[in-house]
Coordinates of C-alpha atoms in Angstrom, one line a residue:
Chain A
M1261 CA 68.4 0.8 63.9
P1262 CA 67.9 1.9 60.3
R1263 CA 69.1 -0.4 57.5
T1264 CA 72.2 0.4 55.5
P1265 CA 71.2 2.7 52.6
R1266 CA 71.7 1.3 49.1
L1267 CA 73.4 4.4 47.9
E1268 CA 74.9 7.1 50.1
F1269 CA 76.9 10.2 49.3
R1270 CA 78.7 11.8 52.3
D1271 CA 79.7 15.4 51.9
V1272 CA 80.9 14.8 48.4
T1273 CA 82.7 17.6 46.4
K1274 CA 84.0 17.4 42.9
R1275 CA 86.5 19.9 41.5
F1276 CA 87.8 19.9 38.0
A1277 CA 91.0 21.5 37.1
N1278 CA 90.8 23.7 34.0
P1279 CA 94.4 23.7 32.7
R1280 CA 93.8 26.2 29.9
Q1281 CA 92.7 28.9 32.3
G1282 CA 94.6 27.6 35.3
S1283 CA 91.4 27.7 37.3
V1284 CA 89.5 25.1 39.2
V1285 CA 85.8 24.5 38.6
V1286 CA 83.7 23.2 41.5
A1287 CA 81.1 21.0 39.9
V1288 CA 79.3 19.8 43.0
E1289 CA 79.9 20.9 46.6
G1290 CA 79.1 19.2 49.9
V1291 CA 76.4 16.8 48.6
S1292 CA 75.0 14.3 51.0
L1293 CA 72.2 12.0 50.1
S1294 CA 71.0 8.6 51.1
I1295 CA 68.8 6.3 49.1
A1296 CA 67.1 3.4 50.9
D1297 CA 66.5 -0.1 49.5
G1298 CA 63.8 -0.1 46.8
E1299 CA 63.6 3.7 46.7
V1300 CA 63.5 5.7 43.5
V1301 CA 64.9 9.1 43.7
S1302 CA 65.0 11.8 41.0
L1303 CA 67.6 14.4 40.8
I1304 CA 66.6 17.6 39.1
G1305 CA 68.4 20.9 38.6
P1306 CA 69.5 23.4 36.0
S1307 CA 71.8 22.4 33.2
G1308 CA 75.5 22.1 34.2
C1309 CA 74.7 21.8 37.9
G1310 CA 76.7 18.6 38.2
K1311 CA 73.9 16.0 38.1
S1312 CA 75.9 13.8 35.7
T1313 CA 79.0 14.3 37.8
L1314 CA 77.2 12.9 40.8
L1315 CA 76.2 9.9 38.8
N1316 CA 79.7 9.3 37.5
M1317 CA 81.0 9.3 41.0
G1318 CA 78.2 6.9 42.1
S1319 CA 79.3 4.5 39.3
G1320 CA 82.9 4.7 40.4
L1321 CA 84.1 6.0 37.0
D1322 CA 85.2 9.3 38.5
P1323 CA 86.6 9.7 42.0
A1324 CA 85.2 12.3 44.3
S1325 CA 87.6 15.2 45.2
S1326 CA 86.5 14.9 48.8
G1327 CA 83.9 13.0 50.7
E1328 CA 82.8 9.4 50.2
V1329 CA 80.3 7.4 48.2
Y1330 CA 79.0 4.1 49.6
V1331 CA 77.0 1.4 47.9
D1332 CA 75.5 -1.2 50.2
G1333 CA 77.8 0.1 52.9
E1334 CA 80.9 -0.4 50.7
R1335 CA 83.0 2.5 49.7
V1336 CA 83.0 3.1 46.0
T1337 CA 86.5 3.8 44.6
K1338 CA 86.2 2.0 41.2
P1339 CA 83.5 0.5 39.0
N1340 CA 81.8 -2.4 40.7
R1341 CA 79.1 -4.8 40.0
H1342 CA 76.6 -3.2 42.5
V1343 CA 76.0 -0.3 40.2
A1344 CA 74.9 -0.1 36.6
F1345 CA 74.2 3.0 34.6
M1346 CA 72.0 3.9 31.7
L1347 CA 72.3 7.1 29.6
Q1348 CA 70.3 9.1 27.1
K1349 CA 72.2 7.3 24.4
D1350 CA 71.4 3.6 24.2
L1351 CA 75.1 2.7 23.6
L1352 CA 74.1 -0.6 22.0
L1353 CA 77.0 -2.1 20.0
P1354 CA 76.0 -2.3 16.3
W1355 CA 77.9 -5.6 15.7
R1356 CA 76.0 -7.4 18.4
T1357 CA 72.4 -8.6 18.2
I1358 CA 70.0 -7.3 20.9
V1359 CA 70.4 -10.4 23.1
E1360 CA 74.2 -10.2 22.7
N1361 CA 74.1 -6.6 23.7
V1362 CA 72.0 -7.4 26.8
E1363 CA 74.6 -10.0 27.7
L1364 CA 77.6 -7.6 27.5
G1365 CA 77.8 -6.8 31.2
Q1366 CA 77.4 -10.4 32.4
E1367 CA 80.0 -11.5 29.8
I1368 CA 82.5 -9.0 31.2
L1369 CA 81.7 -10.3 34.7
G1370 CA 82.4 -13.8 33.6
V1371 CA 78.8 -15.3 33.9
P1372 CA 78.7 -18.6 32.0
R1373 CA 77.3 -18.5 28.5
G1374 CA 74.1 -20.5 29.1
E1375 CA 73.2 -18.7 32.3
R1376 CA 73.6 -15.2 30.8
R1377 CA 71.7 -16.1 27.7
D1378 CA 68.7 -17.4 29.8
R1379 CA 68.8 -14.3 31.9
A1380 CA 69.0 -12.0 28.9
L1381 CA 66.1 -13.7 27.2
A1382 CA 64.0 -13.5 30.3
L1383 CA 64.7 -9.8 30.6
L1384 CA 64.0 -9.1 27.0
A1385 CA 60.6 -10.8 27.4
K1386 CA 60.0 -8.6 30.4
C1387 CA 61.0 -5.5 28.5
R1388 CA 58.6 -6.6 25.7
L1389 CA 61.2 -7.3 23.1
P1390 CA 61.0 -11.0 22.7
D1391 CA 60.5 -10.8 18.9
F1392 CA 63.6 -8.7 18.4
V1393 CA 66.1 -10.8 20.3
H1394 CA 68.3 -11.7 17.2
H1395 CA 67.9 -8.4 15.4
Y1396 CA 70.6 -5.8 15.2
P1397 CA 70.2 -2.4 16.9
H1398 CA 69.8 -0.5 13.7
Q1399 CA 66.7 -2.5 12.9
L1400 CA 64.9 -1.2 16.1
S1401 CA 63.2 2.0 16.8
G1402 CA 64.6 4.5 19.4
G1403 CA 62.1 3.4 22.1
M1404 CA 62.9 -0.3 21.5
R1405 CA 66.6 0.4 21.6
Q1406 CA 66.3 2.1 24.9
R1407 CA 64.3 -0.8 26.3
A1408 CA 67.1 -3.1 25.3
A1409 CA 69.5 -0.8 27.1
L1410 CA 67.3 -1.1 30.2
A1411 CA 67.4 -4.9 29.9
R1412 CA 71.3 -4.7 29.6
T1413 CA 71.4 -2.6 32.7
L1414 CA 69.2 -5.0 34.7
A1415 CA 71.0 -8.0 33.4
V1416 CA 74.0 -7.6 35.8
D1417 CA 71.5 -7.5 38.7
P1418 CA 72.8 -4.3 40.2
S1419 CA 71.8 -3.0 43.6
V1420 CA 71.5 0.5 42.3
L1421 CA 70.5 1.8 38.9
L1422 CA 71.9 5.1 37.9
M1423 CA 70.0 6.7 35.1
D1424 CA 71.0 9.9 33.3
E1425 CA 68.0 11.3 31.3
P1426 CA 67.4 7.8 29.8
F1427 CA 64.2 8.9 28.0
S1428 CA 65.0 12.5 26.9
A1429 CA 65.8 11.6 23.3
L1430 CA 62.4 9.9 22.8
D1431 CA 59.2 11.3 21.5
A1432 CA 56.5 12.2 24.0
Q1433 CA 54.3 9.1 23.5
T1434 CA 57.2 6.6 23.5
K1435 CA 58.6 8.3 26.5
M1436 CA 55.4 7.7 28.5
V1437 CA 55.3 4.1 27.5
L1438 CA 58.9 3.6 28.6
Q1439 CA 58.3 5.4 31.9
Q1440 CA 55.5 3.0 32.5
D1441 CA 57.8 0.1 31.7
L1442 CA 60.4 1.4 34.0
G1443 CA 58.0 2.2 36.8
R1444 CA 56.6 -1.3 36.6
T1445 CA 60.0 -3.0 36.3
L1446 CA 61.5 -1.1 39.2
A1447 CA 58.5 -2.0 41.4
D1448 CA 58.6 -5.7 40.3
T1449 CA 62.3 -6.1 40.9
G1450 CA 62.4 -3.9 44.0
K1451 CA 65.4 -2.1 42.5
T1452 CA 66.8 1.1 43.9
A1453 CA 67.4 3.9 41.4
L1454 CA 68.8 7.4 41.1
F1455 CA 67.2 9.1 38.2
I1456 CA 68.4 12.3 36.5
T1457 CA 65.9 14.1 34.5
H1458 CA 64.9 17.6 33.2
D1459 CA 61.3 16.5 32.9
L1460 CA 59.4 17.7 36.0
I1461 CA 56.4 15.6 35.4
E1462 CA 58.6 12.5 34.8
A1463 CA 60.3 13.1 38.1
V1464 CA 57.0 13.3 39.9
A1465 CA 55.5 10.3 38.1
L1466 CA 58.4 8.0 38.8
S1467 CA 59.9 8.9 42.1
D1468 CA 59.5 8.4 45.8
R1469 CA 61.6 11.5 46.4
I1470 CA 62.9 14.4 44.4
L1471 CA 66.2 16.1 45.1
V1472 CA 66.5 19.6 43.7
M1473 CA 70.0 21.0 42.9
S1474 CA 71.2 24.5 42.6
Q1475 CA 73.3 26.2 39.9
R1476 CA 77.0 25.3 39.8
P1477 CA 78.5 24.6 42.2
G1478 CA 75.7 22.1 42.6
R1479 CA 74.3 21.6 46.1
I1480 CA 71.1 20.0 47.1
I1481 CA 68.7 22.8 48.0
E1482 CA 65.5 20.9 48.5
E1483 CA 64.2 17.5 49.1
I1484 CA 60.6 16.7 48.2
T1485 CA 58.8 13.5 49.1
V1486 CA 56.2 12.6 46.5
D1487 CA 53.2 11.6 48.4
I1488 CA 51.1 10.0 45.6
A1489 CA 50.0 6.4 45.4
D1490 CA 50.8 4.1 42.4
R1491 CA 54.5 4.5 42.1
D1492 CA 54.4 1.3 40.1
N1493 CA 52.0 2.9 37.6
P1494 CA 53.5 6.2 36.3
M1495 CA 50.7 6.5 33.7
R1496 CA 48.0 6.7 36.4
R1497 CA 50.2 8.8 38.6
R1498 CA 50.5 11.5 35.9
Q1499 CA 46.8 12.0 36.0
H1500 CA 46.6 12.5 39.7
P1501 CA 45.4 16.0 40.7
K1502 CA 48.3 16.5 43.1
V1503 CA 50.9 16.4 40.3
A1504 CA 50.3 20.0 39.3
A1505 CA 51.1 21.2 42.8
Y1506 CA 54.5 19.3 42.8
V1507 CA 55.3 20.7 39.4
V1508 CA 54.6 24.2 40.5
Q1509 CA 56.8 23.7 43.6
L1510 CA 59.6 22.4 41.4
M1511 CA 59.2 25.3 38.9
N1512 CA 59.6 27.8 41.8
L1513 CA 62.6 26.1 43.2
L1514 CA 64.3 26.0 39.8
Q1515 CA 63.3 29.7 39.2
I1516 CA 62.0 28.8 35.8
E1517 CA 59.5 31.7 35.6
Q1518 CA 62.2 34.2 36.5
A1519 CA 64.4 32.8 33.7
A1520 CA 61.6 33.3 31.2
A1521 CA 60.8 36.9 32.4
Chain B
M701 CA 52.7 -6.7 -4.4
S702 CA 54.9 -8.5 -2.0
V703 CA 55.4 -11.3 -4.6
A704 CA 55.6 -8.9 -7.6
R705 CA 58.4 -6.8 -6.2
P706 CA 61.2 -9.4 -5.9
A707 CA 60.3 -10.6 -9.4
M708 CA 60.6 -7.1 -10.7
L709 CA 63.8 -6.7 -8.9
Q710 CA 65.1 -10.0 -10.4
L711 CA 64.1 -8.7 -13.9
G712 CA 66.1 -5.5 -13.2
V713 CA 69.1 -7.6 -12.1
R714 CA 68.9 -9.7 -15.2
R715 CA 68.7 -6.7 -17.4
M716 CA 71.8 -5.2 -15.8
V717 CA 73.7 -8.5 -16.3
V718 CA 72.8 -8.6 -20.0
A719 CA 73.8 -4.9 -20.4
S720 CA 77.1 -5.6 -18.7
A721 CA 77.8 -8.6 -20.9
L722 CA 76.9 -6.7 -24.0
L723 CA 79.2 -3.9 -23.1
F724 CA 82.0 -6.4 -22.7
V725 CA 81.5 -7.9 -26.1
I726 CA 81.4 -4.4 -27.7
F727 CA 84.6 -3.6 -25.9
L728 CA 86.4 -6.7 -27.2
A729 CA 85.1 -6.1 -30.8
A730 CA 86.3 -2.5 -30.7
W731 CA 89.7 -3.7 -29.5
Q732 CA 89.9 -6.3 -32.2
W733 CA 88.9 -4.1 -35.2
L734 CA 89.0 -0.4 -34.3
P735 CA 92.9 0.0 -34.3
G736 CA 93.1 -1.6 -37.7
L737 CA 90.3 0.7 -39.1
L738 CA 92.0 3.7 -37.6
G739 CA 95.3 2.6 -39.1
I740 CA 97.0 2.1 -35.7
P741 CA 99.8 -0.4 -36.2
P742 CA 99.9 -3.6 -34.0
F743 CA 103.1 -2.5 -32.2
I744 CA 101.1 0.4 -30.8
I745 CA 97.9 -1.4 -30.0
P746 CA 97.9 -5.2 -30.8
S747 CA 94.4 -6.6 -31.4
V748 CA 92.7 -8.8 -28.8
S749 CA 93.3 -11.9 -30.8
L750 CA 97.1 -11.1 -31.1
V751 CA 97.2 -10.6 -27.3
W752 CA 95.4 -13.9 -26.8
Q753 CA 97.9 -15.7 -29.0
E754 CA 100.8 -14.0 -27.2
F755 CA 99.2 -15.1 -23.9
L756 CA 99.3 -18.7 -25.0
H757 CA 102.9 -18.4 -26.3
M758 CA 104.0 -16.9 -23.0
L759 CA 102.3 -19.7 -21.1
A760 CA 104.4 -22.2 -23.1
R761 CA 107.7 -20.3 -23.5
D762 CA 108.1 -17.5 -21.0
R763 CA 107.0 -19.3 -17.8
L764 CA 104.1 -16.8 -17.5
L765 CA 102.5 -18.7 -14.7
F766 CA 105.7 -18.9 -12.7
H767 CA 106.3 -15.2 -13.0
T768 CA 102.6 -14.5 -12.1
G769 CA 102.9 -16.8 -9.1
I770 CA 106.0 -15.0 -7.9
T771 CA 104.4 -11.6 -8.1
A772 CA 101.2 -12.9 -6.5
M773 CA 103.2 -14.5 -3.7
Q774 CA 105.0 -11.2 -3.0
V775 CA 101.7 -9.3 -3.2
G776 CA 100.1 -11.7 -0.7
V777 CA 103.0 -11.8 1.8
G778 CA 103.5 -8.0 1.6
F779 CA 99.8 -7.3 1.9
I780 CA 99.4 -9.6 5.0
L781 CA 102.5 -8.2 6.7
G782 CA 101.6 -4.6 5.9
V783 CA 98.0 -5.0 7.2
M784 CA 99.2 -6.6 10.4
L785 CA 101.7 -3.9 11.0
G786 CA 99.1 -1.2 10.2
V787 CA 96.5 -2.7 12.5
L788 CA 99.1 -3.0 15.3
C789 CA 100.4 0.5 14.9
G790 CA 96.8 1.9 14.4
F791 CA 95.6 0.5 17.7
A792 CA 98.8 1.3 19.6
L793 CA 98.8 4.9 18.5
G794 CA 95.0 5.2 19.0
M795 CA 95.3 4.0 22.6
S796 CA 98.3 6.3 23.4
P797 CA 97.8 9.9 22.5
T798 CA 101.3 10.6 23.8
A799 CA 102.8 8.1 21.3
E800 CA 100.7 9.6 18.5
F801 CA 101.9 13.1 19.4
V802 CA 105.5 12.1 19.6
L803 CA 105.5 10.0 16.5
S804 CA 103.1 11.9 14.3
P805 CA 105.7 14.1 12.5
Y806 CA 107.7 10.9 11.5
I807 CA 104.5 9.1 10.4
L808 CA 103.4 12.1 8.4
A809 CA 106.8 12.4 6.7
L810 CA 106.9 8.7 5.8
Q811 CA 103.3 9.0 4.7
I812 CA 104.1 11.9 2.3
A813 CA 107.3 10.4 1.0
P814 CA 106.6 8.6 -2.2
K815 CA 107.0 4.9 -1.2
V816 CA 108.0 3.8 -4.7
A817 CA 111.2 5.9 -4.3
F818 CA 112.3 3.5 -1.6
A819 CA 112.5 0.6 -4.1
P820 CA 116.1 1.3 -5.3
L821 CA 117.2 1.8 -1.7
F822 CA 115.8 -1.6 -0.7
I823 CA 117.5 -3.2 -3.7
I824 CA 120.8 -1.7 -2.5
W825 CA 120.1 -3.3 0.9
F826 CA 118.8 -6.7 -0.1
G827 CA 119.9 -7.3 -3.6
Y828 CA 117.8 -8.8 -6.4
T829 CA 115.7 -10.9 -4.1
V830 CA 112.0 -11.0 -3.2
Y831 CA 112.6 -8.9 0.0
P832 CA 112.8 -5.4 -1.6
K833 CA 109.5 -6.0 -3.4
I834 CA 107.7 -7.3 -0.3
L835 CA 109.2 -4.4 1.7
V836 CA 107.8 -1.7 -0.7
C837 CA 104.5 -3.5 -0.6
I838 CA 104.4 -3.5 3.2
L839 CA 105.3 0.2 3.3
I840 CA 102.6 1.1 0.8
V841 CA 99.9 -1.1 2.4
F842 CA 100.7 0.1 5.9
F843 CA 99.4 3.6 5.8
P844 CA 95.8 3.4 4.6
V845 CA 95.3 0.6 7.2
M846 CA 97.0 2.4 10.1
I847 CA 95.3 5.7 9.4
N848 CA 91.8 4.1 9.3
V849 CA 92.3 2.0 12.4
L850 CA 93.7 5.0 14.3
G851 CA 90.8 7.1 13.2
A852 CA 88.3 4.4 14.3
V853 CA 89.9 4.2 17.8
R854 CA 89.7 8.0 18.0
A855 CA 86.2 8.3 16.8
L856 CA 84.9 5.7 19.3
D857 CA 82.2 7.2 21.6
P858 CA 84.0 7.5 25.0
D859 CA 80.6 6.7 26.7
V860 CA 80.7 3.2 25.1
V861 CA 84.1 2.6 26.8
R862 CA 82.7 4.0 30.1
L863 CA 79.8 1.6 29.8
A864 CA 82.1 -1.3 29.5
K865 CA 84.3 0.0 32.4
S866 CA 81.2 0.4 34.5
F867 CA 80.7 -3.3 34.1
T868 CA 84.2 -3.7 35.5
A869 CA 85.8 -4.4 32.2
N870 CA 89.6 -4.5 32.3
R871 CA 91.9 -2.9 29.6
F872 CA 92.0 -6.1 27.5
Q873 CA 88.2 -6.6 27.7
V874 CA 87.7 -3.0 26.5
F875 CA 90.0 -3.7 23.6
W876 CA 88.6 -7.0 22.7
K877 CA 84.8 -6.4 23.1
I878 CA 84.7 -2.7 22.2
E879 CA 87.6 -1.1 20.4
F880 CA 88.6 -4.0 18.1
P881 CA 85.1 -4.7 16.7
A882 CA 84.4 -1.0 16.4
A883 CA 87.4 -0.6 14.2
M884 CA 86.3 -3.2 11.7
P885 CA 84.3 -1.1 9.2
P886 CA 87.0 1.6 8.8
L887 CA 89.7 -1.2 8.7
F888 CA 87.9 -2.8 5.8
A889 CA 87.7 0.6 4.0
G890 CA 91.5 0.7 4.4
L891 CA 91.9 -2.8 3.2
R892 CA 90.1 -2.1 0.0
I893 CA 92.5 0.8 -0.7
A894 CA 95.5 -1.3 0.4
A895 CA 94.5 -4.2 -1.9
T896 CA 94.8 -2.0 -5.0
L897 CA 98.1 -0.5 -3.8
A898 CA 99.7 -3.8 -2.9
V899 CA 100.2 -4.7 -6.6
I900 CA 101.8 -1.3 -7.3
G901 CA 104.3 -1.8 -4.5
V902 CA 105.5 -5.2 -5.7
L903 CA 105.5 -4.1 -9.4
V904 CA 107.7 -1.1 -8.7
G905 CA 110.2 -3.3 -6.9
E906 CA 110.3 -5.7 -9.8
L907 CA 110.6 -3.0 -12.4
V908 CA 113.6 -1.6 -10.6
G909 CA 115.5 -4.8 -10.5
G910 CA 115.3 -8.6 -10.5
N911 CA 114.9 -11.5 -12.9
M912 CA 111.5 -12.8 -11.7
G913 CA 107.9 -11.7 -11.6
L914 CA 105.6 -9.8 -13.9
G915 CA 107.5 -6.6 -13.4
Y916 CA 110.6 -8.2 -14.8
L917 CA 108.6 -9.6 -17.7
L918 CA 107.1 -6.2 -18.3
A919 CA 110.5 -4.4 -18.4
F920 CA 111.9 -7.2 -20.6
S921 CA 109.0 -7.1 -23.1
E922 CA 109.2 -3.3 -23.3
G923 CA 112.9 -3.5 -24.0
A924 CA 112.3 -6.0 -26.8
G925 CA 109.5 -3.9 -28.2
E926 CA 106.9 -6.7 -27.8
T927 CA 103.8 -4.7 -27.2
A928 CA 101.5 -7.7 -27.0
K929 CA 103.6 -9.2 -24.2
V930 CA 103.3 -5.8 -22.3
F931 CA 99.5 -6.1 -22.7
V932 CA 99.4 -9.6 -21.4
T933 CA 101.5 -8.7 -18.4
I934 CA 99.3 -5.7 -17.6
I935 CA 96.3 -8.0 -17.7
M936 CA 97.9 -10.5 -15.4
L937 CA 98.8 -7.8 -12.9
T938 CA 95.2 -6.5 -13.0
L939 CA 94.0 -10.1 -12.4
I940 CA 96.2 -10.4 -9.3
G941 CA 94.7 -7.1 -8.0
I942 CA 91.2 -8.2 -8.7
A943 CA 91.7 -11.5 -6.9
L944 CA 93.1 -9.7 -3.8
Y945 CA 90.3 -7.1 -3.8
G946 CA 87.8 -9.9 -4.2
I947 CA 89.1 -11.7 -1.2
V948 CA 89.0 -8.5 0.9
V949 CA 85.4 -7.9 -0.2
A950 CA 84.4 -11.6 0.5
V951 CA 85.9 -11.4 4.0
E952 CA 84.3 -8.0 4.6
T953 CA 80.8 -9.2 3.8
R954 CA 81.3 -12.0 6.3
V955 CA 82.7 -9.8 9.0
L956 CA 80.5 -6.8 8.5
H957 CA 77.3 -8.7 7.9
Y958 CA 75.6 -6.7 10.6
L959 CA 75.8 -3.4 8.7
P960 CA 72.5 -2.2 7.2
S961 CA 72.7 -2.8 3.4
R962 CA 72.7 0.9 2.6
A963 CA 76.0 1.2 4.5
R964 CA 77.7 -1.4 2.3
L965 CA 79.4 -0.7 -1.0
A966 CA 78.1 -2.3 -4.1
I967 CA 81.6 -3.1 -5.4

């Protein structure tokens, strides 16, 4: 018997009412997906195809119009401690030091002070920020801030990480370094992740599987298993000769060449 | 170079202090002798030494410290109550768009109405007591504080709130850990404005009616044609304002210590 998936969407549809035009927009339609323990899955698709909507439903911030979302076999109806998300914006609070920012989630969950400080410091060391623990966010570079955001996400020890283009605001080199950090951290901790990205190579470098979505209303049109070794080492994976073939396949699915013609 | 720079900076600071002190001496000298040289009589502009003498006289005969204390007390009480009310309303309206929509015409009307015009009305209501003065002060302090807090709550990135909610934060936690601290920088901008307005509020109340406070002293001296006394009173009022402003700035530097130095005001 297969184990309970960490994250599961069952025939999920999301409709938004547009009161000004009196119309209803279907953002995503009939999405079913299942992510096993320790799996990293990327979600890729054209802009406005409802990727972020899926993520919001996964985190319990927005309810699905129909269908169900499950985390660890439990139905998601409101935010819960099994899921944590990370966005393109680091969302660090400027009045808190880095370590206090990392503690935010645990603080809300009522973890005792000493325990959460120890955990935050350990994670910041792992995210290679030990020297900036008591700095304020504005004193850090974009890449460092995003690393702190990753530490904050991991600090609540979620079953599933939901990431919405976490590196898209970074420069190309910083991005590669952070991808490497993330790949390694996910492998070390055995975390499950759903990762939204526009960067095709990033998707190939980081994931076990890639789900491709269609234009709005978003549906999953293809599922690609990335059959390359070294998922814990995105830097090496990037250089693998098979990457190009996957990228071409994704370009075709997303009809990128047609859009440029 | 790392050693030379702070030293150079210190030299620059010292030069600025010297320049500032020099300017003050020039200002006092001009006040002392320029009116006489230009043939301006002392009942128009009394010289600085005359004003100083008058100050000493008033300390002895006119209970200057008592009146200053009364005004300062009213400014303090009015400021604190006005700020509390402004913060409360700012958050309440910021969190409830419905309340803001329903109340905004009234708030706007009250905002536009010249607050000093309420002074006679409050005197009709409460007589020649401290209450009308404190009330005008509250009214005048309320708006800059409320508007800034309201704006801060509105300007907050909704994704920050969603982040807190995704960590299962309840309404109070969102307020206490996110909204309240996020409103601090604009709140202090409002407090700086409010601190300068608070003295005006109390003064207007005192000018309109009463037998206590610097406003009373001001009206009385003006009636008696004692220009030097008017000067002394204006200086005392200014000192109260400076003290309040100084307190606000001191608290602000403690609370907003995390801001990058370029984001802080020099004065």
